[in-house]
XYZ file of N, CA and C in Angstrom:
855
model
N 1.238 18.159 -10.815
C -0.363 18.189 -11.571
C -1.395 18.887 -10.703
N -2.363 18.874 -11.772
C -3.369 20.394 -11.065
C -4.436 20.139 -10.237
N -5.123 20.994 -9.767
C -5.870 20.415 -8.406
C -6.844 19.124 -8.965
N -7.640 19.735 -9.771
C -8.366 19.017 -10.614
C -8.150 17.682 -10.664
N -7.037 17.360 -11.247
C -6.603 15.882 -11.123
C -6.344 15.004 -9.640
N -5.647 16.016 -8.839
C -5.561 15.496 -7.082
C -7.051 15.399 -6.711
N -7.797 16.043 -6.803
C -8.901 15.582 -5.992
C -9.403 14.621 -6.672
N -8.921 14.396 -8.118
C -9.600 12.842 -8.634
C -8.967 11.631 -8.295
N -7.642 12.176 -8.021
C -7.363 10.504 -7.443
C -6.822 10.339 -5.989
N -7.265 11.598 -5.314
C -7.110 11.133 -4.021
C -8.519 11.275 -3.280
N -9.967 11.420 -4.019
C -11.073 12.176 -3.894
C -12.594 11.047 -3.407
N -12.422 9.302 -3.566
C -12.019 8.240 -3.154
C -13.461 8.955 -1.973
N -15.148 8.311 -1.827
C -15.923 8.655 -0.855
C -15.318 7.913 0.401
N -15.717 8.640 1.902
C -15.115 7.586 2.830
C -16.430 6.451 2.814
N -17.112 6.487 2.956
C -18.119 5.607 2.548
C -17.259 4.176 1.920
N -17.388 4.598 0.841
C -16.772 3.900 -0.144
C -15.345 2.891 0.119
N -14.618 4.006 0.753
C -12.505 3.568 1.062
C -13.220 2.864 2.552
N -13.896 3.271 3.574
C -13.993 2.526 4.615
C -14.218 1.233 4.349
N -15.890 1.239 3.227
C -16.484 -0.197 3.148
C -15.271 -1.439 2.648
N -14.677 -0.759 1.660
C -13.702 -2.024 1.208
C -12.375 -2.239 1.688
N -11.862 -1.258 2.571
C -10.824 -0.968 3.204
C -11.020 -2.197 5.043
N -11.722 -1.878 4.816
C -11.448 -1.945 6.395
C -12.834 -2.587 6.618
N -13.575 -3.900 6.571
C -15.509 -4.508 6.701
C -16.014 -4.125 8.062
N -15.024 -4.062 9.202
C -15.345 -4.614 10.899
C -15.555 -3.271 11.473
N -14.528 -2.267 10.468
C -15.092 -1.072 10.888
C -16.439 -0.297 11.222
N -16.474 0.884 12.063
C -17.861 1.371 12.480
C -17.536 2.836 11.346
N -18.125 3.841 10.771
C -17.686 4.362 10.446
C -18.340 5.641 11.495
N -17.632 6.523 11.978
C -17.803 7.453 13.876
C -17.414 8.726 13.063
N -18.339 10.107 13.121
C -18.501 11.368 13.078
C -17.715 12.077 13.687
N -16.538 13.157 13.314
C -15.489 13.580 14.204
C -15.094 12.718 15.578
N -14.640 11.117 14.689
C -14.003 10.386 15.980
C -12.686 11.302 16.212
N -12.101 11.955 15.260
C -10.691 12.529 15.831
C -10.904 13.835 15.154
N -9.899 14.609 16.122
C -10.141 16.351 15.458
C -10.033 16.233 14.647
N -9.830 17.138 13.320
C -9.218 17.053 11.832
C -7.883 17.758 11.958
N -7.576 18.644 13.091
C -6.557 19.232 13.357
C -5.493 18.885 13.651
N -5.634 17.654 14.702
C -5.198 16.519 15.069
C -3.565 15.968 14.708
N -2.851 16.482 14.725
C -1.644 15.795 13.841
C -2.081 14.427 14.053
N -1.621 13.792 12.839
C -1.911 11.714 12.759
C 0.094 11.460 12.479
N 0.153 10.283 13.226
C 1.480 9.905 13.139
C 0.967 7.856 12.430
N 2.031 8.318 11.715
C 1.655 6.668 10.078
C 2.458 6.333 10.436
N 2.560 4.689 10.528
C 3.654 4.036 10.212
C 3.719 3.204 9.443
N 5.150 3.061 8.150
C 5.052 2.908 6.759
C 5.707 1.918 6.886
N 5.757 0.417 6.509
C 5.680 -1.261 6.879
C 6.266 -1.647 5.717
N 7.680 -1.504 5.577
C 8.178 -1.727 4.302
C 8.836 -3.253 4.298
N 7.787 -4.402 3.806
C 8.008 -5.794 3.426
C 9.344 -6.018 2.753
N 9.685 -5.116 2.225
C 11.350 -5.201 1.187
C 12.104 -5.153 2.853
N 13.559 -5.469 2.738
C 15.050 -5.591 3.720
C 15.412 -3.888 3.026
N 15.303 -3.000 2.248
C 15.692 -2.369 1.327
C 15.594 -0.720 2.146
N 16.498 -0.095 2.462
C 16.746 0.843 3.068
C 16.714 1.959 2.117
N 17.130 2.154 1.160
C 16.481 2.689 -0.237
C 14.899 3.338 -0.673
N 14.701 2.106 -0.400
C 12.835 2.165 -0.658
C 12.140 2.492 0.494
N 12.598 2.093 1.628
C 12.526 2.955 2.944
C 11.896 4.476 2.650
N 13.551 4.383 2.275
C 13.325 6.455 1.958
C 12.367 6.946 0.855
N 12.476 6.287 0.143
C 11.662 6.348 -1.343
C 10.459 7.196 -0.829
N 9.373 5.973 -0.462
C 8.445 5.617 0.249
C 7.575 6.711 1.259
N 9.350 6.768 2.548
C 8.674 8.147 3.158
C 8.570 9.094 2.960
N 9.433 9.485 1.896
C 9.689 10.996 0.559
C 8.406 11.546 -0.020
N 7.875 10.121 -0.754
C 7.217 10.649 -1.157
C 5.484 10.465 -0.062
N 5.218 9.553 0.832
C 4.571 9.876 1.438
C 4.152 11.509 2.251
N 5.260 11.961 2.832
C 5.810 13.324 3.514
C 5.117 14.246 2.339
N 5.131 14.197 1.123
C 4.670 14.972 -0.054
C 3.552 14.777 -0.206
N 2.731 13.250 0.193
C 0.901 12.952 -0.019
C 0.183 13.276 0.889
N 1.249 13.783 2.442
C 0.235 13.377 3.503
C 0.135 14.944 3.716
N -0.818 14.970 5.180
C -2.146 16.524 5.557
C -0.088 16.948 5.822
N -0.662 18.614 5.981
C 0.674 19.151 7.063
C 0.445 18.664 8.413
N 1.582 18.477 9.196
C 1.715 17.678 10.331
C 1.380 16.641 10.611
N 1.019 15.759 9.493
C 1.274 13.943 9.640
C 2.961 13.528 9.520
N 2.886 12.574 10.769
C 4.128 12.115 11.137
C 4.655 10.950 10.233
N 5.181 10.606 9.172
C 5.902 9.520 8.452
C 6.791 8.922 9.112
N 6.788 6.902 9.958
C 8.135 6.635 10.303
C 7.779 5.464 9.561
N 9.009 5.337 8.834
C 9.964 4.283 8.097
C 10.400 2.959 8.781
N 9.960 2.607 8.089
C 10.826 1.155 9.130
C 10.845 -0.021 7.393
N 12.580 -0.343 7.586
C 12.669 -1.531 6.626
C 11.900 -3.034 7.417
N 11.887 -4.032 6.140
C 11.792 -5.364 6.931
C 13.644 -5.900 7.299
N 13.237 -6.980 8.612
C 14.488 -6.811 9.690
C 15.128 -8.243 8.876
N 14.744 -8.563 8.059
C 15.185 -9.983 6.973
C 14.200 -9.870 6.144
N 15.037 -10.593 4.649
C 14.262 -11.221 3.660
C 14.744 -10.499 2.373
N 14.161 -10.640 2.088
C 14.285 -10.123 0.272
C 14.633 -8.346 0.372
N 15.489 -7.929 -0.511
C 15.792 -6.363 -0.864
C 14.903 -5.746 -1.729
N 14.359 -6.987 -2.329
C 13.296 -6.081 -3.568
C 12.367 -7.645 -4.045
N 10.833 -7.678 -3.638
C 9.744 -8.492 -3.986
C 9.759 -8.848 -4.798
N 10.517 -9.988 -6.067
C 9.828 -10.222 -7.217
C 9.212 -11.955 -7.686
N 9.045 -12.520 -6.929
C 8.826 -14.017 -6.590
C 7.970 -14.483 -6.196
N 7.419 -15.596 -6.104
C 6.094 -16.002 -4.883
C 6.895 -16.608 -3.903
N 7.963 -17.037 -4.278
C 8.669 -16.991 -2.806
C 8.553 -15.909 -1.936
N 9.471 -15.047 -2.787
C 10.089 -13.451 -1.842
C 9.100 -13.027 -1.138
N 8.046 -13.103 -1.881
C 6.631 -12.397 -1.318
C 5.981 -13.699 0.012
N 6.441 -14.679 0.006
C 6.173 -15.800 1.038
C 7.229 -15.014 2.035
N 8.360 -14.948 2.127
C 9.614 -14.503 2.769
C 8.636 -13.063 3.236
N 8.711 -12.101 2.615
C 9.142 -10.797 3.219
C 6.885 -10.882 3.899
N 6.564 -11.722 3.962
C 4.948 -11.714 4.389
C 5.381 -11.940 6.057
N 6.294 -12.942 6.222
C 6.447 -13.324 7.632
C 7.376 -11.708 7.850
N 8.414 -11.327 7.377
C 9.362 -10.299 7.807
C 8.485 -9.180 8.268
N 7.957 -8.977 7.413
C 6.569 -7.877 7.689
C 5.884 -7.660 8.970
N 5.356 -9.098 9.390
C 4.916 -9.386 10.471
C 5.738 -9.079 11.849
N 7.217 -9.739 11.380
C 7.926 -9.261 12.624
C 8.136 -8.352 12.508
N 8.486 -7.065 11.463
C 8.671 -5.944 11.597
C 7.906 -5.397 12.641
N 5.946 -5.335 12.376
C 5.182 -4.616 13.339
C 5.927 -5.518 14.787
N 5.686 -6.767 15.208
C 6.025 -7.235 16.565
C 7.405 -6.356 16.934
N 8.313 -5.892 15.928
C 9.480 -4.869 16.961
C 8.842 -3.653 17.205
N 8.468 -3.190 15.801
C 7.907 -1.674 16.957
C 6.553 -1.567 17.645
N 6.154 -2.550 17.445
C 5.216 -2.487 19.127
C 5.292 -2.842 20.377
N 6.826 -3.388 20.203
C 7.658 -3.663 22.033
C 7.863 -2.530 22.356
N 8.443 -1.291 21.527
C 8.344 -0.437 21.765
C 7.766 1.031 21.101
N 6.794 1.042 20.757
C 6.344 1.660 20.408
C 4.287 1.344 20.070
N 3.524 2.167 20.293
C 2.477 1.815 20.137
C 1.993 2.873 19.912
N 1.977 3.419 19.661
C 1.276 5.567 19.377
C 1.665 5.490 18.249
N 0.901 5.016 17.037
C 0.828 5.129 15.509
C -1.124 4.818 15.723
N -1.338 6.034 14.521
C -3.153 6.195 14.225
C -3.348 5.287 12.761
N -2.239 4.774 12.406
C -2.375 3.666 11.378
C -0.624 3.405 10.810
N -1.025 2.091 10.134
C 0.030 2.129 9.444
C -0.540 1.954 8.152
N 0.601 1.447 7.023
C 0.809 1.350 5.800
C 1.881 0.446 5.066
N 1.128 -0.908 4.702
C 2.157 -1.932 4.028
C 2.891 -1.058 2.752
N 4.364 -0.950 2.722
C 4.571 -0.357 0.925
C 4.936 -1.413 0.522
N 3.804 -2.040 0.096
C 4.018 -3.053 -1.140
C 3.117 -3.698 -1.571
N 3.095 -3.126 -3.152
C 2.129 -3.399 -3.403
C 1.086 -4.800 -3.902
N 2.005 -5.691 -3.532
C 1.275 -7.656 -3.405
C 0.251 -7.947 -2.107
N 0.608 -6.578 -0.949
C -0.260 -6.811 0.349
C 0.314 -8.363 0.888
N 1.636 -7.565 0.854
C 2.275 -8.739 1.806
C 1.993 -8.840 3.193
N 1.426 -9.207 3.704
C 1.227 -10.052 5.435
C -0.343 -9.092 5.949
N -0.685 -8.778 4.978
C -1.807 -7.414 5.561
C -3.212 -7.900 6.138
N -3.421 -9.116 5.907
C -4.236 -9.702 7.004
C -3.831 -10.025 7.944
N -2.926 -10.371 8.332
C -2.465 -11.029 9.486
C -1.399 -9.620 10.787
N -1.167 -8.984 9.334
C -1.095 -7.191 10.712
C -2.638 -6.880 11.099
N -3.693 -6.807 10.371
C -4.645 -6.480 10.497
C -5.166 -7.441 11.885
N -4.838 -8.210 11.910
C -4.825 -9.071 13.260
C -4.486 -8.502 14.125
N -2.987 -8.078 14.445
C -2.294 -7.720 15.581
C -2.385 -6.387 16.374
N -2.280 -5.575 14.647
C -1.933 -3.983 14.982
C -3.646 -3.440 15.690
N -3.339 -2.708 16.527
C -4.097 -1.672 17.046
C -4.580 -0.763 16.809
N -4.108 -0.327 15.401
C -4.722 0.535 14.971
C -5.113 0.120 13.211
N -5.916 0.769 12.147
C -5.870 0.547 10.849
C -4.531 0.139 9.888
N -4.784 -0.997 9.434
C -4.008 -0.822 8.418
C -3.564 -1.199 7.255
N -3.352 -0.505 6.282
C -4.094 -0.125 4.733
C -2.574 -1.005 3.899
N -3.487 -1.827 2.959
C -2.921 -2.434 2.284
C -2.751 -1.262 0.627
N -1.484 -1.424 -0.014
C -1.736 -0.497 -1.371
C -2.210 -0.515 -2.763
N -2.570 -2.080 -2.630
C -3.447 -2.383 -3.406
C -5.116 -2.637 -3.096
N -5.316 -2.488 -1.965
C -6.468 -2.698 -1.329
C -7.158 -0.831 -1.772
N -6.358 0.231 -1.458
C -6.274 1.158 -1.432
C -6.625 1.920 -2.791
N -5.388 1.615 -3.594
C -5.607 1.947 -4.990
C -6.787 1.173 -5.931
N -6.919 -0.109 -5.492
C -8.464 -0.218 -6.354
C -9.802 0.483 -6.181
N -9.363 0.399 -4.659
C -11.005 1.374 -4.190
C -10.711 2.664 -4.742
N -9.645 3.405 -4.962
C -9.810 4.790 -5.264
C -10.211 4.841 -7.047
N -9.619 3.557 -7.749
C -10.006 2.826 -8.883
C -11.318 2.737 -9.041
N -11.635 2.003 -7.971
C -13.268 1.891 -8.532
C -13.874 3.199 -8.327
N -14.023 4.141 -8.278
C -14.460 4.841 -7.582
C -14.748 6.290 -9.586
N -13.028 5.943 -10.018
C -13.178 6.331 -11.192
C -13.837 6.412 -12.461
N -14.319 5.066 -12.567
C -14.738 4.211 -14.321
C -14.583 2.984 -13.747
N -15.609 2.214 -14.986
C -16.202 1.146 -14.693
C -14.626 -0.147 -15.117
N -13.502 0.251 -15.610
C -12.614 -0.715 -15.694
C -11.007 0.067 -14.914
N -10.476 -0.763 -14.835
C -8.984 0.237 -14.682
C -7.867 -0.814 -14.875
N -6.970 -0.490 -15.341
C -5.262 -1.438 -15.215
C -4.243 -0.664 -14.056
N -3.126 -2.027 -14.182
C -2.353 -2.024 -12.842
C -0.984 -1.665 -14.204
N -0.472 -1.149 -14.097
C 1.024 -0.988 -14.199
C 2.327 -1.535 -13.165
N 3.253 -2.117 -13.540
C 4.239 -2.459 -12.522
C 5.679 -3.053 -13.344
N 6.302 -2.884 -12.696
C 7.612 -4.021 -12.897
C 8.082 -5.065 -13.045
N 8.358 -5.784 -13.602
C 8.754 -7.188 -13.596
C 7.855 -8.458 -14.117
N 8.280 -9.237 -14.942
C 7.028 -9.798 -15.501
C 6.254 -10.276 -14.965
N 6.938 -11.019 -13.718
C 6.196 -12.482 -13.237
C 5.582 -11.313 -11.845
N 5.587 -9.694 -12.096
C 4.291 -9.604 -11.153
C 2.880 -9.713 -11.695
N 2.471 -9.877 -13.270
C 1.923 -9.903 -13.588
C 0.870 -11.121 -13.667
N 1.380 -12.285 -13.645
C 0.388 -13.450 -12.723
C -0.086 -13.462 -11.651
N 0.869 -13.054 -10.638
C 0.854 -13.128 -9.023
C -0.637 -11.625 -8.961
N -0.619 -10.101 -9.941
C -1.226 -9.606 -9.757
C -2.801 -9.569 -10.367
N -2.661 -10.314 -10.959
C -4.079 -11.046 -11.438
C -4.784 -11.591 -10.325
N -3.805 -12.870 -9.738
C -4.619 -13.693 -8.878
C -4.823 -12.757 -7.555
N -4.273 -11.918 -7.722
C -4.744 -11.055 -6.189
C -5.874 -10.008 -6.094
N -6.154 -10.142 -7.469
C -7.257 -8.563 -8.198
C -8.294 -9.763 -7.893
N -8.317 -11.165 -8.677
C -9.549 -11.589 -8.464
C -9.833 -12.220 -7.162
N -9.043 -12.407 -6.818
C -9.256 -13.256 -5.011
C -10.041 -11.828 -4.514
N -9.236 -10.593 -4.829
C -9.999 -9.359 -4.163
C -11.172 -9.219 -4.310
N -11.848 -9.636 -5.945
C -13.173 -9.691 -5.684
C -13.130 -8.141 -7.325
N -11.938 -7.724 -7.657
C -12.321 -6.864 -8.584
C -11.751 -7.549 -9.856
N -11.651 -8.533 -9.509
C -11.363 -9.540 -11.932
C -11.760 -8.675 -12.838
N -13.567 -8.725 -12.348
C -14.703 -8.103 -13.333
C -14.411 -7.230 -14.080
N -13.795 -6.204 -13.040
C -13.908 -4.936 -13.504
C -12.078 -4.639 -13.751
N -11.492 -5.341 -13.952
C -9.621 -5.420 -14.512
C -9.826 -5.336 -15.958
N -9.389 -4.152 -16.212
C -9.533 -4.134 -18.008
C -8.147 -5.268 -18.118
N -6.653 -4.949 -17.533
C -5.437 -5.814 -17.956
C -4.424 -5.238 -16.661
N -3.307 -6.247 -16.580
C -2.225 -5.772 -15.908
C -1.224 -5.893 -16.902
N -0.196 -4.926 -16.921
C 1.294 -4.990 -17.994
C 1.966 -4.340 -17.353
N 3.425 -4.678 -17.482
C 4.501 -4.539 -17.008
C 5.140 -4.657 -17.918
N 6.785 -3.516 -16.796
C 7.222 -2.829 -18.268
C 8.782 -4.013 -17.519
N 9.833 -3.999 -18.619
C 10.901 -4.876 -18.535
C 11.521 -5.236 -17.367
N 11.770 -3.614 -16.394
C 12.520 -2.996 -15.388
C 11.969 -3.793 -13.762
N 12.875 -4.290 -13.336
C 12.453 -4.261 -12.083
C 12.228 -3.118 -10.633
N 11.620 -3.656 -10.162
C 11.092 -2.610 -9.388
C 12.941 -1.718 -8.818
N 13.620 -2.760 -8.547
C 14.833 -2.596 -7.640
C 15.727 -1.210 -8.992
N 15.024 -1.721 -10.244
C 15.769 -1.069 -11.258
C 15.262 0.491 -11.480
N 13.741 0.396 -11.386
C 13.280 1.453 -11.396
C 13.319 2.819 -10.345
N 13.469 2.145 -9.096
C 14.146 3.144 -8.333
C 15.370 3.586 -8.251
N 16.363 3.015 -8.930
C 17.508 3.496 -8.630
C 17.413 4.207 -10.232
N 16.642 4.339 -11.160
C 16.521 5.026 -12.429
C 15.154 5.677 -12.196
N 14.494 6.051 -12.054
C 12.613 6.642 -12.553
C 12.802 7.178 -13.839
N 13.738 8.227 -13.813
C 13.654 8.676 -14.922
C 13.408 7.922 -16.078
N 14.574 6.908 -16.270
C 14.385 5.984 -17.260
C 13.530 4.869 -17.204
N 12.259 4.851 -16.452
C 11.179 4.246 -16.709
C 9.613 4.932 -16.405
N 10.219 6.260 -16.501
C 8.866 7.445 -16.719
C 8.194 6.981 -18.515
N 9.493 6.986 -19.517
C 8.987 7.444 -20.575
C 7.860 5.487 -21.468
N 8.761 4.400 -20.437
C 7.905 3.389 -21.078
C 6.181 2.691 -20.016
N 6.850 3.384 -18.908
C 5.574 3.077 -18.397
C 4.114 4.429 -18.917
N 4.780 5.534 -19.306
C 4.470 6.403 -19.803
C 3.360 5.860 -21.421
N 3.782 5.558 -21.823
C 3.427 4.946 -23.065
C 2.829 3.376 -23.146
N 2.773 2.012 -22.076
C 1.937 1.347 -21.653
C 1.164 1.619 -20.784
N 0.614 2.814 -20.273
C -0.626 3.389 -19.840
C -1.550 3.949 -20.433
N -0.994 4.761 -21.652
C -1.706 5.014 -22.618
C -2.609 3.538 -23.098
N -1.466 2.637 -23.765
C -1.882 1.464 -23.886
C -3.296 0.529 -23.532
N -2.654 1.032 -22.454
C -3.895 0.302 -21.373
C -5.121 1.013 -21.670
N -5.019 2.326 -21.976
C -6.645 3.351 -22.095
C -6.752 3.025 -23.571
N -6.289 3.121 -24.643
C -6.745 2.747 -26.116
C -7.105 1.419 -26.418
N -6.507 0.606 -25.512
C -6.636 -0.643 -26.160
C -7.264 -1.734 -25.412
N -6.954 -1.877 -24.336
C -7.893 -2.278 -23.329
C -8.823 -1.591 -22.472
N -8.937 -0.762 -22.880
C -10.501 0.435 -22.198
C -10.410 0.315 -20.541
N -9.658 0.961 -20.486
C -8.668 1.147 -18.873
C -9.476 2.935 -18.765
N -10.235 3.385 -18.268
C -10.940 4.139 -17.190
C -9.715 5.398 -16.478
N -9.066 4.492 -16.175
C -7.714 4.631 -15.448
C -6.674 3.641 -14.488
N -5.664 4.485 -14.592
C -4.418 3.355 -14.896
C -3.479 3.374 -13.281
N -3.319 1.964 -12.407
C -2.694 2.332 -11.085
C -1.515 2.162 -11.365
N -0.783 2.679 -10.935
C 0.901 2.071 -11.159
C 0.925 1.660 -9.427
N 1.468 0.440 -10.102
C 2.225 -0.580 -8.681
C 2.733 -0.178 -7.672
N 3.433 -0.574 -6.790
C 4.875 -0.769 -6.577
C 5.417 0.736 -5.826
N 6.259 0.286 -4.772
C 7.238 1.806 -4.178
C 7.560 2.300 -5.005
N 8.299 1.573 -6.214
C 9.215 2.166 -6.768
C 8.969 3.128 -7.731
N 7.804 2.944 -8.033
C 6.768 4.293 -9.101
C 6.348 4.915 -7.942
N 6.283 5.017 -6.687
C 5.908 5.652 -6.004
C 6.077 7.911 -6.377
N 5.115 8.862 -6.885
C 5.588 9.659 -7.557
C 5.661 9.878 -9.315
N 5.357 8.724 -9.502
C 5.525 8.866 -10.829
C 4.134 8.893 -11.973
N 3.038 9.196 -11.574
C 2.109 9.444 -11.872
C 2.504 11.225 -12.063
N 2.145 11.762 -11.609
C 2.501 13.014 -10.981
C 3.338 13.605 -12.473
N 3.882 13.305 -12.459
C 5.076 13.311 -13.788
C 4.617 12.985 -14.475
N 4.139 12.181 -15.440
C 3.015 11.452 -16.350
C 2.415 11.838 -17.072
N 1.486 12.755 -15.595
C 0.245 12.690 -16.141
C 0.120 13.634 -17.427
N 0.524 14.324 -18.058
C 0.273 15.050 -19.651
C 0.607 14.150 -20.228
N 1.141 12.834 -20.117
C 1.335 12.096 -22.006
C 0.307 10.910 -21.502
N -0.582 11.014 -20.574
C -1.436 9.301 -20.607
C -2.635 10.682 -20.578
N -3.557 9.896 -21.439
C -4.980 10.550 -21.489
C -6.418 10.009 -20.010
N -5.945 9.158 -19.120
C -6.923 9.023 -18.368
C -5.597 9.160 -16.991
N -6.872 9.318 -16.089
C -6.316 9.253 -14.798
C -5.420 8.545 -14.246
N -3.908 8.480 -13.577
C -3.118 7.740 -13.334
C -3.323 8.061 -11.973
N -3.390 6.435 -11.150
C -3.788 6.543 -9.455
C -1.719 5.923 -9.020
N -1.676 7.082 -8.051
C -0.075 6.628 -7.347
C -0.748 6.069 -5.896
N -0.275 4.943 -6.080
C -0.129 3.821 -5.053
C 0.113 3.929 -3.967
N 1.685 4.482 -3.200
C 1.329 5.585 -2.048
C 0.661 6.299 -2.108
N -0.154 7.466 -2.670
C -0.623 8.942 -2.385
C -1.690 8.415 -1.587
N -2.337 8.019 -2.280
C -3.725 7.157 -2.343
C -3.668 6.488 -0.908
N -2.515 5.112 -0.647
C -2.740 5.065 0.768
C -2.402 5.642 1.388
N -1.530 7.033 1.687
C -1.700 7.799 2.572
C -2.970 8.543 2.591
N -3.779 8.486 1.735
C -4.613 9.707 1.911
C -5.871 8.844 2.916
N -5.881 7.321 2.231
C -6.958 6.206 2.984
C -6.635 6.440 4.559
N -5.168 6.183 5.029
C -4.226 6.034 5.673
C -5.075 7.231 6.908
N -5.186 8.271 6.607
C -5.843 9.495 7.136
C -6.851 9.840 7.355
N -7.903 9.062 6.289
C -9.377 9.510 6.415
C -9.484 7.781 7.491
N -8.715 6.481 7.493
C -9.703 5.839 8.513
C -8.925 5.967 10.108
N -8.013 6.751 9.855
C -7.415 7.084 11.334
C -8.657 8.534 12.284
N -8.782 9.255 11.152
C -9.789 10.334 11.499
C -11.377 9.756 11.890
N -12.259 9.221 10.710
C -13.063 8.925 10.666
C -13.607 7.362 10.919
N -12.399 6.710 11.539
C -12.722 5.570 11.784
C -12.372 4.374 12.699
N -13.495 4.214 13.565
C -13.695 3.718 15.447
C -13.536 2.188 14.991
N -12.291 1.914 15.471
C -12.208 0.339 14.854
C -12.738 -0.628 16.507
N -13.484 -1.731 16.075
C -13.740 -1.650 17.854
C -12.928 -2.512 18.157
N -13.373 -3.179 19.626
C -12.406 -3.616 20.395
C -11.553 -4.368 20.236
N -9.960 -4.397 20.056
C -8.985 -5.344 19.818
C -9.622 -6.808 19.546
N -9.003 -7.901 18.961
C -9.575 -9.280 19.089
C -8.632 -9.714 19.446
N -7.641 -9.235 18.781
C -5.848 -10.121 19.492
C -6.258 -10.891 20.666
N -6.715 -10.559 22.401
C -6.845 -10.901 22.884
C -7.744 -12.306 23.042
N -8.140 -12.413 22.228
C -9.039 -13.476 21.450
C -8.591 -14.334 21.242
N -7.263 -14.084 20.567
C -7.020 -15.350 19.583
C -6.504 -16.418 20.299
N -6.031 -18.117 19.363
C -5.522 -19.167 20.224
C -4.277 -18.649 20.833
N -3.811 -18.903 21.842
C -1.726 -18.900 21.771
C -1.567 -20.459 21.356
N -0.437 -19.945 20.773
C 0.393 -20.448 19.666
C 1.909 -20.421 20.142
N 2.555 -22.078 20.704
C 3.970 -21.996 20.773
C 4.201 -22.205 19.612
N 5.439 -21.482 19.455
C 6.395 -21.206 18.239
C 8.041 -21.779 18.858
N 9.108 -21.826 17.663
C 10.112 -22.075 17.692
C 10.492 -21.238 16.479
N 11.695 -20.883 16.456
C 12.629 -20.299 15.706
C 12.357 -18.784 15.192
N 11.632 -17.854 15.665
C 10.709 -16.381 15.915
C 11.590 -15.574 16.434
N 11.485 -13.893 16.393
C 12.417 -13.145 16.844
C 11.594 -13.340 18.237
N 12.102 -12.474 19.029
C 11.666 -12.434 20.578
C 10.813 -11.977 20.572
N 10.184 -10.460 20.062
C 9.353 -9.658 20.114
C 8.185 -10.411 18.917
N 8.129 -11.250 18.342
C 6.826 -11.685 17.180
C 5.993 -12.913 18.185
N 8.203 -14.178 18.833
C 7.125 -14.975 19.768
C 6.204 -14.462 21.105
N 6.915 -13.281 21.532
C 6.345 -12.795 22.527
C 4.633 -12.271 22.551
N 4.473 -11.954 20.891
C 3.209 -11.938 20.571
C 1.965 -12.656 20.553
N 2.445 -14.088 19.853
C 1.638 -14.804 20.287
C 1.641 -16.210 20.712
N 2.512 -15.676 22.043
C 3.026 -17.344 23.130
C 2.045 -17.653 23.626
N 1.470 -18.689 24.176
C 0.549 -19.094 25.102
C 0.579 -18.412 26.679
N -0.580 -17.522 26.497
C -0.759 -16.883 27.734
C -1.575 -17.810 28.718
């Protein structure tokens, strides 16, 4: 991918991204020195270590020199999320995963939830002492800087309706040109990305020519890295959901100061059947 196109994909304004992704935060000039190495947590809501390895590799490719990425798989639940039921299970799993991390290590500057369906993001933002980026949120924020209408491509037919609902709830429905999918699931795409490229490129061009999309988001951990390999086949910009999430996490870590955590004011809730780590976070005090 050439420098100009990369700058298009990653160069949405700090004010727009911060305002859309973390509205309660305040922009602060020079909150963190620009050369300070960052440490970013990659929370994979899938229980697949193969997905985590793919996400971590692409995050390191997209990140700034010196940024450290720590990938963590969900401790239980689906290896691949592809239904409403698995979305619900993964939401619990990723919150549990964060709780396990925080009991041992809180020295992170930001976290990325590496599932395009935004599993558990609001709950994670309630608990985490650092910014939490959802890949869908970050991708849409960038898409809105590139044109009037955007499309989303992913793998798995069931995701079409689920993503349409999430984008409508996000408030982006008026700007959405289409959501389309190829027949391959995310697991199948991750296993053989070369097989998916031709189908995704053809469908992306359909989004541009038939649906009127000014840019196309490739959504899902499995398609990370594919936009740069397809860019010369499509007439509009392609957005890599992992790459723009990394850029957003770095932006928030450096330029947005979170207010004092509200977790201490949360109601204490007694629970049963949770992991010791998660139960400890929400137990009565």
